[in-house]
Coordinates of C-alpha atoms in Angstrom, one line a residue:
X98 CA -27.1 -7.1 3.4
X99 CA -28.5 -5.2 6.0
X100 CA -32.3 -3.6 5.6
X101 CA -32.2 0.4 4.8
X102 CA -33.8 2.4 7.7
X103 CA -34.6 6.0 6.6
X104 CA -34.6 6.7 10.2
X105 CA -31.5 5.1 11.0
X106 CA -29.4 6.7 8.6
X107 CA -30.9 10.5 9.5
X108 CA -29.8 9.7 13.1
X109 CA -26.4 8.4 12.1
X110 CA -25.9 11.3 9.9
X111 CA -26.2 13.5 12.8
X112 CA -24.6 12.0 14.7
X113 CA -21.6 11.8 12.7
X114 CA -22.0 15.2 11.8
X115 CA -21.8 16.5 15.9
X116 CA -18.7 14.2 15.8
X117 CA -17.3 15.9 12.5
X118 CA -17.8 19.3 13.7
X119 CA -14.4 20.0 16.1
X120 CA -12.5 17.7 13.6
X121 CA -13.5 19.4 10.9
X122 CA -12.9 22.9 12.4
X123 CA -9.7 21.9 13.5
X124 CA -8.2 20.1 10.7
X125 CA -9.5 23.8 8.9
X126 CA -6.7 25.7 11.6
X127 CA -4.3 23.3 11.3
X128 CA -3.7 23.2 7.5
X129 CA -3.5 26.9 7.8
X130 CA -6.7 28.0 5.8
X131 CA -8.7 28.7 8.9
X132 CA -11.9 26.9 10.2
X133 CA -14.3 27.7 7.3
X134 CA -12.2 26.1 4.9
X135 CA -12.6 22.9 6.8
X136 CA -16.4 23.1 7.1
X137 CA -16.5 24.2 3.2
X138 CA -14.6 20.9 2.5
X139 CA -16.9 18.8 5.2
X140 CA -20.0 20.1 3.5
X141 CA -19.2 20.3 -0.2
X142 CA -16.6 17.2 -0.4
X143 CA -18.9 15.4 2.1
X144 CA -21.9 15.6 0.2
X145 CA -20.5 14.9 -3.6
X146 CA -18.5 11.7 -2.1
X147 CA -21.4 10.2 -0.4
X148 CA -23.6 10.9 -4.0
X149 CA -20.9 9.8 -6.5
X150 CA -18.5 7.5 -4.5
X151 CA -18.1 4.0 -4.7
X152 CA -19.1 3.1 -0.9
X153 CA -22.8 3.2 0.4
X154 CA -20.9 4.2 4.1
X155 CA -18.1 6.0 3.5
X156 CA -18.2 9.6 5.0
X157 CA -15.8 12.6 3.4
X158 CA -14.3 15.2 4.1
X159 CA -11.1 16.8 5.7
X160 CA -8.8 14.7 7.5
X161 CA -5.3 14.5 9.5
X162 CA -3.4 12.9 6.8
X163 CA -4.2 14.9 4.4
X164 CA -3.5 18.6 6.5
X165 CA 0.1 16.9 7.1
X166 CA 0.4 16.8 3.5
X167 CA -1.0 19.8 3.2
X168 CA 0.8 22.3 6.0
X169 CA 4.2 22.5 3.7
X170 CA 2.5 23.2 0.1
X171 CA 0.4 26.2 2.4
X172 CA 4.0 27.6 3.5
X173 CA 5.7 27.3 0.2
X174 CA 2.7 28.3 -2.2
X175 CA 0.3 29.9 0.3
X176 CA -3.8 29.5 0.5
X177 CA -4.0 29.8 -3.6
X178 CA -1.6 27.1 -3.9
X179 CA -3.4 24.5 -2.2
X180 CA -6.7 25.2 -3.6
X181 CA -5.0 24.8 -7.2
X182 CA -3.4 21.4 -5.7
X183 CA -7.0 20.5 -4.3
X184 CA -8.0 21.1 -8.0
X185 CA -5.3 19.7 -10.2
X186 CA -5.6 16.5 -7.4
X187 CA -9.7 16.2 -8.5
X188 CA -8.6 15.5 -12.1
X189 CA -5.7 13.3 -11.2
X190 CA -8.3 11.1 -9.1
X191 CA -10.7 11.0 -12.3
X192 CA -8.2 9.7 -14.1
X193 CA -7.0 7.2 -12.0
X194 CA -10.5 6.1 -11.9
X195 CA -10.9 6.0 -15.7
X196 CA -7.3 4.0 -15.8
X197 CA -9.4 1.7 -13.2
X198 CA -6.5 1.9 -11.0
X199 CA -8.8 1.3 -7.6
X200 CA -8.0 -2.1 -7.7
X201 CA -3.7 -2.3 -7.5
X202 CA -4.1 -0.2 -4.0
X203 CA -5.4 -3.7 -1.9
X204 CA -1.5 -4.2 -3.0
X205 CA -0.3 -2.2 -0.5
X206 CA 1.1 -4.2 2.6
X207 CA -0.5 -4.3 6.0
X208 CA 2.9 -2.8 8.0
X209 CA 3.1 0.2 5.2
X210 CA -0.4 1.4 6.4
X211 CA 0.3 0.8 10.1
X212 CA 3.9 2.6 9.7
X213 CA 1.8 5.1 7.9
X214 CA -0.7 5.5 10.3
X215 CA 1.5 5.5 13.2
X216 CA 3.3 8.7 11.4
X217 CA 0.9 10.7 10.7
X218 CA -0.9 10.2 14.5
X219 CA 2.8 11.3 15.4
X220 CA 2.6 14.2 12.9
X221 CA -0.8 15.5 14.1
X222 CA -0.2 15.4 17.3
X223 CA 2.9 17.6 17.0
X224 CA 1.2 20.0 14.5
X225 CA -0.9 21.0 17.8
X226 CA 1.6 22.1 19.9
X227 CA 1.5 25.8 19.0
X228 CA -2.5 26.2 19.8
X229 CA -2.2 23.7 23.1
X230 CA 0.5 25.9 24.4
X231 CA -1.4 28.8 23.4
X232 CA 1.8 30.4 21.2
X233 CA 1.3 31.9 18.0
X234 CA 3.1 29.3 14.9
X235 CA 6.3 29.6 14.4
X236 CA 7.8 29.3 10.7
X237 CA 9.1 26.7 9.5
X238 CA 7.4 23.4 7.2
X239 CA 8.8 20.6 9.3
X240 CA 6.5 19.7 11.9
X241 CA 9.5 18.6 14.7
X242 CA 11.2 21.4 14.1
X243 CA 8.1 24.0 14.9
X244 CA 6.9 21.8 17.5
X245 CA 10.4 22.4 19.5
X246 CA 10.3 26.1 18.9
X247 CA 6.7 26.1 20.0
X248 CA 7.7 24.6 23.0
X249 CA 11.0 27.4 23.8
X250 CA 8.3 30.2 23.4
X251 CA 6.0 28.6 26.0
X252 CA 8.9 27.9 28.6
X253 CA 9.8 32.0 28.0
X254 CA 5.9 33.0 28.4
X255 CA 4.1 30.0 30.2
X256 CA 0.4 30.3 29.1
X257 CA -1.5 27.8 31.7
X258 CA -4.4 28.3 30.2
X259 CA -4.1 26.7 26.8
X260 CA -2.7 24.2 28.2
X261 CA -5.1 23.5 30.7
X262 CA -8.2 23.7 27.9
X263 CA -6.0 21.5 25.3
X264 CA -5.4 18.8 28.3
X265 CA -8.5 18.9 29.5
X266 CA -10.6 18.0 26.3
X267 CA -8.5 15.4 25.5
X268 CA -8.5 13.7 28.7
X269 CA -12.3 14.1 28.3
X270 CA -12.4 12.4 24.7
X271 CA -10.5 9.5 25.9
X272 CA -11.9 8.9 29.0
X273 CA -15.0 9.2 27.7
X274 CA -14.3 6.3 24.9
X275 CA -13.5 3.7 27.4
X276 CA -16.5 5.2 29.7
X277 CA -19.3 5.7 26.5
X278 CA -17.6 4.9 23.2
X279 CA -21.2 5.9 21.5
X280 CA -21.5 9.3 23.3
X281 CA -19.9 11.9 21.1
X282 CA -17.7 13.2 23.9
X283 CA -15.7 15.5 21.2
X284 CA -18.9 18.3 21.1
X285 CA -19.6 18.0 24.8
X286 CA -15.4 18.7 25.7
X287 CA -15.6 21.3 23.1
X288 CA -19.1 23.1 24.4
X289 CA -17.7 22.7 27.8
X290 CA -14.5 24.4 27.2
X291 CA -15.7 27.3 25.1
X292 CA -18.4 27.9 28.0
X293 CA -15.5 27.9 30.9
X294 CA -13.6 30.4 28.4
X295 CA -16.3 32.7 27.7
X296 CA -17.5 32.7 31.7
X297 CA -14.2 32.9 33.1
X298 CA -13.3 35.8 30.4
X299 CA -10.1 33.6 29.7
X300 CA -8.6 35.7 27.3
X301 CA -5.4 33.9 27.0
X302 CA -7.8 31.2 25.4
X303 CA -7.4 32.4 21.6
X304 CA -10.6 32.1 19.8
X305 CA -11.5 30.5 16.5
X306 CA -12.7 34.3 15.1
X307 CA -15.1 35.2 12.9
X308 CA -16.4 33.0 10.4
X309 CA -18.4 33.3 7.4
X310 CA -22.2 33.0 7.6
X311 CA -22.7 30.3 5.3
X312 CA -20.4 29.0 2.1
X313 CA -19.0 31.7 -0.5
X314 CA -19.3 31.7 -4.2
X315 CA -18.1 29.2 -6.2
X316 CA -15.1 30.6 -7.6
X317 CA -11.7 30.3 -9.6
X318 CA -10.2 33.6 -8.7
X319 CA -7.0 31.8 -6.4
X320 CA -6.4 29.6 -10.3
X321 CA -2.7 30.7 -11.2
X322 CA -2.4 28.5 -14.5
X323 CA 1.7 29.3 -14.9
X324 CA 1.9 27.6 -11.3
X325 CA 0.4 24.2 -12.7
X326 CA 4.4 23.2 -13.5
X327 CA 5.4 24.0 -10.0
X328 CA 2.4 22.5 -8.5
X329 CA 2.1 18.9 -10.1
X330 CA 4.4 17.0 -7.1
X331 CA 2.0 18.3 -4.3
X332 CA -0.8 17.9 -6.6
X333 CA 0.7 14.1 -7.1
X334 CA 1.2 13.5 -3.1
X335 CA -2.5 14.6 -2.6
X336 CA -4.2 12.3 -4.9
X337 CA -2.2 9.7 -4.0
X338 CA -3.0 10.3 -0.2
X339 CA -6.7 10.7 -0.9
X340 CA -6.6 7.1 -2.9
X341 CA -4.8 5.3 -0.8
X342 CA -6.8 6.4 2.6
X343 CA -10.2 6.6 1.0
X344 CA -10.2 3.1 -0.2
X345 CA -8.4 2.0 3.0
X346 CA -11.3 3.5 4.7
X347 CA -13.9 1.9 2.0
X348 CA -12.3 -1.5 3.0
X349 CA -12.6 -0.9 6.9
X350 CA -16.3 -0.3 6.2
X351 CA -17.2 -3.3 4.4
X352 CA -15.0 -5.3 6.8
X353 CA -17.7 -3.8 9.7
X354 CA -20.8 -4.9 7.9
X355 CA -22.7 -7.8 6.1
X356 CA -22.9 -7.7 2.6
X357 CA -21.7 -4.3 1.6
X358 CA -19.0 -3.9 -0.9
X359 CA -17.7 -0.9 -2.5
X360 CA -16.9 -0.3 -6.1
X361 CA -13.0 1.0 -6.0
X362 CA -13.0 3.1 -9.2
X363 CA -16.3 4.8 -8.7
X364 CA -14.7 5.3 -5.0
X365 CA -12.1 7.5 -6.9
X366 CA -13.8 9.0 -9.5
X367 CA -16.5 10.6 -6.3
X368 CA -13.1 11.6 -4.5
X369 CA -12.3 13.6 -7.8
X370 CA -15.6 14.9 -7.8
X371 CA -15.6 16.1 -4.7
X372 CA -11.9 17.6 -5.1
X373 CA -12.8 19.3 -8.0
X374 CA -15.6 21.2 -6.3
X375 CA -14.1 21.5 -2.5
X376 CA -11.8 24.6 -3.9
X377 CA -14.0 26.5 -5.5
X378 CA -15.9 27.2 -2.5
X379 CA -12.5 27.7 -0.6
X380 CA -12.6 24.4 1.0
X381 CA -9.1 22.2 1.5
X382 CA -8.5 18.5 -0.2
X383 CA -10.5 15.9 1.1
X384 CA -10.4 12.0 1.7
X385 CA -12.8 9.6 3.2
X386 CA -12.4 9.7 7.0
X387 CA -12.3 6.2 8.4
X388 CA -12.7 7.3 12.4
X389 CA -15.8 9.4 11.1
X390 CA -17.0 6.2 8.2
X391 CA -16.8 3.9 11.4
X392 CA -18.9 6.1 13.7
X393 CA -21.5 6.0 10.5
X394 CA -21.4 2.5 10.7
X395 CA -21.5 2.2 14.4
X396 CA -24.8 4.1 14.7
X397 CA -26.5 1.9 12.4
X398 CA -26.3 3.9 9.1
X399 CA -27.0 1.7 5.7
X400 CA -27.3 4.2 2.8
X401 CA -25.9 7.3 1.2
X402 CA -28.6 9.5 3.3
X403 CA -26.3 9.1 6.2
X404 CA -23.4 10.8 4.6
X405 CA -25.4 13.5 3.1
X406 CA -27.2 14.2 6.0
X407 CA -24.4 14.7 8.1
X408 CA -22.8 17.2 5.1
X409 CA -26.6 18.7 5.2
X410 CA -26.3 19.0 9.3
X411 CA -22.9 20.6 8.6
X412 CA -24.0 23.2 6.3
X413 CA -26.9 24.3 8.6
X414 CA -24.4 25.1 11.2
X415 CA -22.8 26.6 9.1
X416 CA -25.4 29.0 8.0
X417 CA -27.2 29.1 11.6
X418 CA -24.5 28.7 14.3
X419 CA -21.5 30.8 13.1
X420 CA -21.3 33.2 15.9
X421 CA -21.3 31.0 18.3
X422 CA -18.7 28.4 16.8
X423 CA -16.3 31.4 16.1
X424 CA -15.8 31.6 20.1
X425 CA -14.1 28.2 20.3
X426 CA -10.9 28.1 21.5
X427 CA -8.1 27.3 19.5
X428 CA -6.6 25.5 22.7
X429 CA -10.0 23.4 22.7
X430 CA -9.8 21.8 19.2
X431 CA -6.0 21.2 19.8
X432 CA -7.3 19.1 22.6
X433 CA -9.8 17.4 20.0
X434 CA -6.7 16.5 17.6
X435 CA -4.5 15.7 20.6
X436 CA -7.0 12.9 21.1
X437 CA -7.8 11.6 17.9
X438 CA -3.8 11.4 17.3
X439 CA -3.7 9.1 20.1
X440 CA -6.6 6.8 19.5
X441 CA -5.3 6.7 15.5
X442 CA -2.7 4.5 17.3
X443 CA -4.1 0.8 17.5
X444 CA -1.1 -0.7 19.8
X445 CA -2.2 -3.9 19.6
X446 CA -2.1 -4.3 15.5
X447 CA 1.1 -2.0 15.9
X448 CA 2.6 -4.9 18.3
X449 CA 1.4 -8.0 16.3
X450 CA 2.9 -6.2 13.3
X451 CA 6.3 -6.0 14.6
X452 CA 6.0 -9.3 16.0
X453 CA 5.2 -11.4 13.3
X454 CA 8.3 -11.0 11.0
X455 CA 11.4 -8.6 11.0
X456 CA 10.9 -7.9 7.9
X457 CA 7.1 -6.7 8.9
X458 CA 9.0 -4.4 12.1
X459 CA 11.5 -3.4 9.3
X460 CA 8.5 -1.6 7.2
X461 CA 6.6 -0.4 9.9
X462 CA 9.2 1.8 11.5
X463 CA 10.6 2.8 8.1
X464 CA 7.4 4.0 7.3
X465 CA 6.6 5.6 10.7
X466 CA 10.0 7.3 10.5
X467 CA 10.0 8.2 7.2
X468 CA 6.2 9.9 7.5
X469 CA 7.3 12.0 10.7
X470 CA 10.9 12.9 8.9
X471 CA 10.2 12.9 5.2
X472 CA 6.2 13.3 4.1
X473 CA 3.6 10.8 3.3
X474 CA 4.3 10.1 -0.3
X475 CA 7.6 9.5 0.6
X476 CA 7.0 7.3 3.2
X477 CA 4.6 5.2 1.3
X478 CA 7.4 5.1 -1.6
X479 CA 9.6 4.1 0.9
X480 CA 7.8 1.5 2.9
X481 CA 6.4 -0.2 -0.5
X482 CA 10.1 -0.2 -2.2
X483 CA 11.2 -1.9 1.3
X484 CA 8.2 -4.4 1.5
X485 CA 9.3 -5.3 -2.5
X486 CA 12.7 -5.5 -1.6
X487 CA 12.1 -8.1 1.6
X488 CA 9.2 -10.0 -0.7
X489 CA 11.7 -10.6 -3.4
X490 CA 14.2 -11.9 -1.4
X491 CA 11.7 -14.2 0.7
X492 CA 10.4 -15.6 -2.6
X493 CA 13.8 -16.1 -4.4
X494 CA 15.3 -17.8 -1.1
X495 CA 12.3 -20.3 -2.9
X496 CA 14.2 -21.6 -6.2
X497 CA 16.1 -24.5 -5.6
X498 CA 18.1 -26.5 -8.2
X499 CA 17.9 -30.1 -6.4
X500 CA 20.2 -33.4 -8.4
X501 CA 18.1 -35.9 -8.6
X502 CA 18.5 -39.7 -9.4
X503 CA 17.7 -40.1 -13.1
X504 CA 17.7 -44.2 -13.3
X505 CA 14.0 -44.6 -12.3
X506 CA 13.0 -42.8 -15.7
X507 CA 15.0 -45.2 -18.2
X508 CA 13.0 -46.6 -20.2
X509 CA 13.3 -50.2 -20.6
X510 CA 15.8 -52.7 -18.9
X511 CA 19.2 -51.8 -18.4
X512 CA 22.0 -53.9 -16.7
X513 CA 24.2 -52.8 -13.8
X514 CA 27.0 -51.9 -15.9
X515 CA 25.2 -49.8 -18.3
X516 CA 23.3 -48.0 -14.8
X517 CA 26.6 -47.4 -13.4
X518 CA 28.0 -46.0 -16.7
X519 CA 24.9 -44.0 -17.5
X520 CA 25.4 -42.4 -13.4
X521 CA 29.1 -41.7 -14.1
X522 CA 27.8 -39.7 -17.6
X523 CA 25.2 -37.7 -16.8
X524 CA 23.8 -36.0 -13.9
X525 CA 19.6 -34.8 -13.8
X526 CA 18.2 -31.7 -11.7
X527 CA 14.9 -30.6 -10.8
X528 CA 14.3 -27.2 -10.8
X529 CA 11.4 -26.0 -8.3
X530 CA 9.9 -22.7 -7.7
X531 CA 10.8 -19.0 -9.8
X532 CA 13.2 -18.2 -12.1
X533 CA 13.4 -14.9 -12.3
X534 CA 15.4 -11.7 -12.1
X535 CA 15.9 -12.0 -7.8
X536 CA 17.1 -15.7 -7.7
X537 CA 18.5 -16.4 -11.6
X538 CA 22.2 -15.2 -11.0
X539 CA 22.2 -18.1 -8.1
X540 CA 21.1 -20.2 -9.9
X541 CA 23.7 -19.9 -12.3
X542 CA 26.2 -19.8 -10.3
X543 CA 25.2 -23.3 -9.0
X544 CA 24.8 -25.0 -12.3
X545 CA 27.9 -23.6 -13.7
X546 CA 29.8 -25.3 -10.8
X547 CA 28.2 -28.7 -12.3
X548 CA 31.1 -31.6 -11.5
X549 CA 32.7 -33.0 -15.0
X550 CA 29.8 -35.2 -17.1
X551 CA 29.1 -35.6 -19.9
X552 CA 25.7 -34.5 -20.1
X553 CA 22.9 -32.4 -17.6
X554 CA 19.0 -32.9 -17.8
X555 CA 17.2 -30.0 -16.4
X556 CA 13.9 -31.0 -15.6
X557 CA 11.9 -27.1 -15.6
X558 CA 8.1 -28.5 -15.0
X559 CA 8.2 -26.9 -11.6
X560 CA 9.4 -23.4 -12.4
X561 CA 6.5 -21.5 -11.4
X562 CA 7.8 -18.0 -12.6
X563 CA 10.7 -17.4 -15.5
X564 CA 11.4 -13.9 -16.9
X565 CA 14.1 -12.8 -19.1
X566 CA 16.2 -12.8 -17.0
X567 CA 15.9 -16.2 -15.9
X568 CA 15.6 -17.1 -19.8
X569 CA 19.1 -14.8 -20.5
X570 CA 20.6 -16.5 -17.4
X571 CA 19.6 -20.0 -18.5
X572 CA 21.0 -19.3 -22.0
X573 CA 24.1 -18.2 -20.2
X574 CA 24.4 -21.3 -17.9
X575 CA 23.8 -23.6 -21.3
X576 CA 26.5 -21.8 -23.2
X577 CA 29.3 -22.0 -20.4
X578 CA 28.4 -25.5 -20.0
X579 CA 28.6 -26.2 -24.0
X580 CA 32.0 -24.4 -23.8
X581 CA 33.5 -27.1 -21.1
X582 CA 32.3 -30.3 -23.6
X583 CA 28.9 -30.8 -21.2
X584 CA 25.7 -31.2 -23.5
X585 CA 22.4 -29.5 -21.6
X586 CA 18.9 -31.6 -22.2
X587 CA 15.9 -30.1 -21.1
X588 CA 12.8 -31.4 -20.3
X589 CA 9.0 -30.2 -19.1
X590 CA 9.2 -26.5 -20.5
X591 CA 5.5 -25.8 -20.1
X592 CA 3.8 -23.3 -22.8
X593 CA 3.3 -20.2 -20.9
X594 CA 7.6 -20.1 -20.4
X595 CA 8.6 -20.3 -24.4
X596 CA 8.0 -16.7 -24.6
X597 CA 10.6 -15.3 -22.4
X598 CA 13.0 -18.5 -23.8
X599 CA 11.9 -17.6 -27.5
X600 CA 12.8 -14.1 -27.0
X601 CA 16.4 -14.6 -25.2
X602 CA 17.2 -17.4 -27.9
X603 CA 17.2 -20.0 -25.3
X604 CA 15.2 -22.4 -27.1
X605 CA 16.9 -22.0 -30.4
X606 CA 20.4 -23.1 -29.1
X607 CA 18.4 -25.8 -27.6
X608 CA 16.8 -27.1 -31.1
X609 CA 19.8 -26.8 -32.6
X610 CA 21.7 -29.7 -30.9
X611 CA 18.0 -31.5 -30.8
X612 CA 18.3 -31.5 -27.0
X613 CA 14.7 -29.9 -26.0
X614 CA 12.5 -32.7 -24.5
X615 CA 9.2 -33.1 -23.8
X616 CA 9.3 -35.6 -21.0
X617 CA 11.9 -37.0 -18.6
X618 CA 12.5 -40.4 -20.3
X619 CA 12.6 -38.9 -23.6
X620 CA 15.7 -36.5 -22.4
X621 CA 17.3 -39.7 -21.2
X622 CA 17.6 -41.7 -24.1
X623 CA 18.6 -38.5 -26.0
X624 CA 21.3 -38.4 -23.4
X625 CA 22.2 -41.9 -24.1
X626 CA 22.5 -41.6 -27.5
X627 CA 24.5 -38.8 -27.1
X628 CA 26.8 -40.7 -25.1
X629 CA 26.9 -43.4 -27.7
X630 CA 27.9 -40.9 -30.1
X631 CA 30.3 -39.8 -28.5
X632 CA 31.7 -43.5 -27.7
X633 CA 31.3 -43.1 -23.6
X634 CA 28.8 -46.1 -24.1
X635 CA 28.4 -49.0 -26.5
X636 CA 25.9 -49.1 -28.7
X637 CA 23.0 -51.4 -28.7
X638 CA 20.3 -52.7 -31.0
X639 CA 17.7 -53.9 -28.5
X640 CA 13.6 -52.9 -29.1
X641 CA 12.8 -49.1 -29.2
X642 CA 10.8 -48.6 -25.6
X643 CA 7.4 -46.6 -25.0
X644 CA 8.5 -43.8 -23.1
X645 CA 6.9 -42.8 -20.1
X646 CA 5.0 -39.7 -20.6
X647 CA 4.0 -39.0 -17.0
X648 CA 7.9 -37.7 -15.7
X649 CA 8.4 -34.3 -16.4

């Protein structure tokens, strides 16, 4: 575990801090609340996550997956509306951490979250095409179809200048990543464009506008309690998103580091926390931001101070340097997105991905598609249902029902006739891998089809998995095979399956011809007494054998 370093972690803190600044401000425009509800959410959510979150790293606040989510609920149920989401999300997070759910989201495949990711950099980036063109927003909640009329309004009324600004930052912040990835080249693009607007008196450059001078009142006014009904799907998508990317970014952190590990459900229950507080001071959902967690970690940070100092930093500029930060342009922080949109997509995992199964490229751009046509939720729900779908056919393709020769297990000595007899009689399979609900109906298929004998040992110690449906459909199989004059022995039914075969009434019909065995060899003479029975063999008085225990 790495030593603590008071100094290190006030250094990283402000660092991240100048790097959260135009990210925070601009994820503020973009979900339609303004700037100051960005910085309201980077202070307040910042600083409860770091206290009361499971990671010693992680760093809070508002992100680009979560103003994707949030851009629709703003146009359906306006600023109130997503405050009361932001709100009614807080408790949903407590609660998943008290159901100690934390755990179930390292479930989630790798191509859903690089399908997921690779939807929402797509989904960003096209959210700022109104302010990099320098248009006013057309209406509308889905984000291709504002983009393209964005774009018609520019062609009619060019305006060079957002543009320009936009362009220019981002070339700046990507340049300057391959150039200096520890220089914070977000603040200097942004400082440099609002000084070019403000000398040049570039007044097609739109401004931020005034902003508060520090945070406002904790209050509850915007809470609309008969709109809690209408409000429980967004309020659902939002705590879902903010799980599912703040322990994805959690993980990323300890994955960077020696000996830190975070706690998933206190990771939730500080997301909840900081939920629950971030719209009473007018400040938009929040999740753990893994670009700005990985800059923490970069610059050396090993505590909580980190995380609260840069929420601390935050808050001074808040208080201090509103006047100035009110004169950057819109067209500047576009840039800023416009950037972080692109470098969100890692083409070399997004490549390895699609090249390691079709299955895996199947996800992926299911999930990429589905996030840029659909919404995040969706898309997740998608791209898991797909994933399960693909799993559970990969691992049914597993069962097998295999014939194998049953003449090694007799006990005893037999002659040649009696072998030969015994062969033309009875017929023994081995069963291997799971019986359940994806491969059981194959499975029966096959062993109904069984050639005319007398008699079929089904040797289960290697089923791994049986449900009931593999129970029901071994019942079935039994039954249709008792109906044609063919007896079924089993053999090797281990403990942990005799609930699922209790429940179905598979074992009963077994017990009641006396044909559930515990070994191999011990199914085979009750096969050959069977046989004898039925006067397919003759019968003999020779010594009773010790049966051989060890075939299953």
């Amino acid at each position: 575990m790495m030593a603590r370093s008071p100094r290190r972690d006030l250094l990283a803190g402000l660092t991240v801090a100048i790097v959260a600044l135009p990210l925070a401000l601009g994820f503020g425009v973009s979900s339609g609340l303004g700037a100051e509800a960005g910085l309201a959410t980077a202070v307040v959510a910042g600083a409860l996550a770091a206290l009361f979150g499971g990671s010693n790293l992680q760093v809070s606040g508002p992100t680009g997956a979560m103003t994707v989510v949030l851009v629709p609920i703003v146009a359906r149920y306006g600023p109130g509306g997503v405050l009361t989401v932001g709100l009614m999300a807080g408790v949903l997070l407590i609660g998943l951490a008290l159901l100690r759910a934390g755990q179930y989201m390292r479930y989630v495949p790798a191509p859903v979250v690089e399908g997921f990711t690779l939807g929402i950099a797509c989904v960003i980036g096209l959210q700022q095409i109104p302010n990099a063109l320098g248009v006013d927003k057309p209406e509308g909640e889905k984000v291709l179809l504002v983009a393209w009329r964005a774009f018609v309004e520019f062609v009619a009324s060019p305006n060079w200048t957002a543009i320009g600004l936009s362009l220019g930052v981002a070339a700046v912040m990507l340049a300057g990543a391959r150039w200096r990835p520890t220089v914070p080249f977000s603040i200097v693009a942004v400082v440099t464009a609002t000084v070019i607007a403000q000398l040049f008196h570039l007044d097609a450059a739109a401004p931020i506008g005034a902003l508060p001078a520090g945070l406002p009142a904790p209050s509850l006014a915007f809470l609309d309690v008969s709109a809690f009904g209408s409000l429980l799907a967004p309020a659902v998508a939002v705590a879902a998103l903010a799980a599912l990317e703040s322990l994805l970014s959690a993980t990323v952190a300890d994955g960077m580091t020696v000996g830190q590990q975070h706690d998933p459900d206190k990771e939730l229950f500080g997301q909840g926390i900081a939920n629950l507080a971030a719209p009473l001071f007018g400040g938009v959902p929040a999740t753990a931001a893994i670009a700005r967690t990985a800059v923490n970690v970069r610059t050396g940070a090993s505590s909580r101070l980190a995380a609260l100092t840069h929420a601390a930093v935050l808050a001074v500029i808040v208080f201090a340097a509103a006047p100035l930060v009110s004169k950057i342009p819109l067209a500047a922080l576009a840039g800023v997105l416009l950037a972080t949109a692109i470098r969100m997509v890692e083409v070399g995992s997004l490549r390895a991905m699609a090249k390691a199964t079709r299955s895996d490229a199947v996800v992926l751009v299911l999930t990429a598609a589905a996030t840029l046509v659909l919404d995040l939720v969706y898309a997740v729900i998608i791209g898991l249902v797909v994933a399960g779908a693909l799993a559970l056919k990969a691992v049914a393709s597993q069962v097998r029902m295999e014939e194998v020769d049953f003449r090694p297990n007799l006990p005893g000595e037999h002659g040649d006739e009696e072998h030969a007899l015994l062969a033309e009689h009875i017929v023994a399979y081995r069963l291997d891998g799971p019986l359940f609900f994806a491969a059981a109906h194959r499975f029966l298929l096959e062993l109904s089809e069984v050639a005319d004998v007398k008699v079929v040992i089904l040797r289960m110690a290697r089923v791994t998995t049986l449900d009931a449906t593999g129970a029901l459909v071994l019942k079935d199989a039994v039954e249709k095979l008792n109906r044609r004059g063919i007896a079924v022995m089993t053999s090797g039914i281990r403990p942990d399956q005799r609930q699922a075969l209790d429940a179905v009434g598979a074992l009963d019909l077994l017990r009641l011809e006396g044909r559930e065995y515990g070994a191999t060899p011990e199914a085979i003479v009750g096969a050959r007494k069977y046989l004898e029975q039925e006067g397919l063999l003759p019968r003999t008085h020779h010594r009773p054998h010790r049966i051989r225990k060890a075939a299953r």
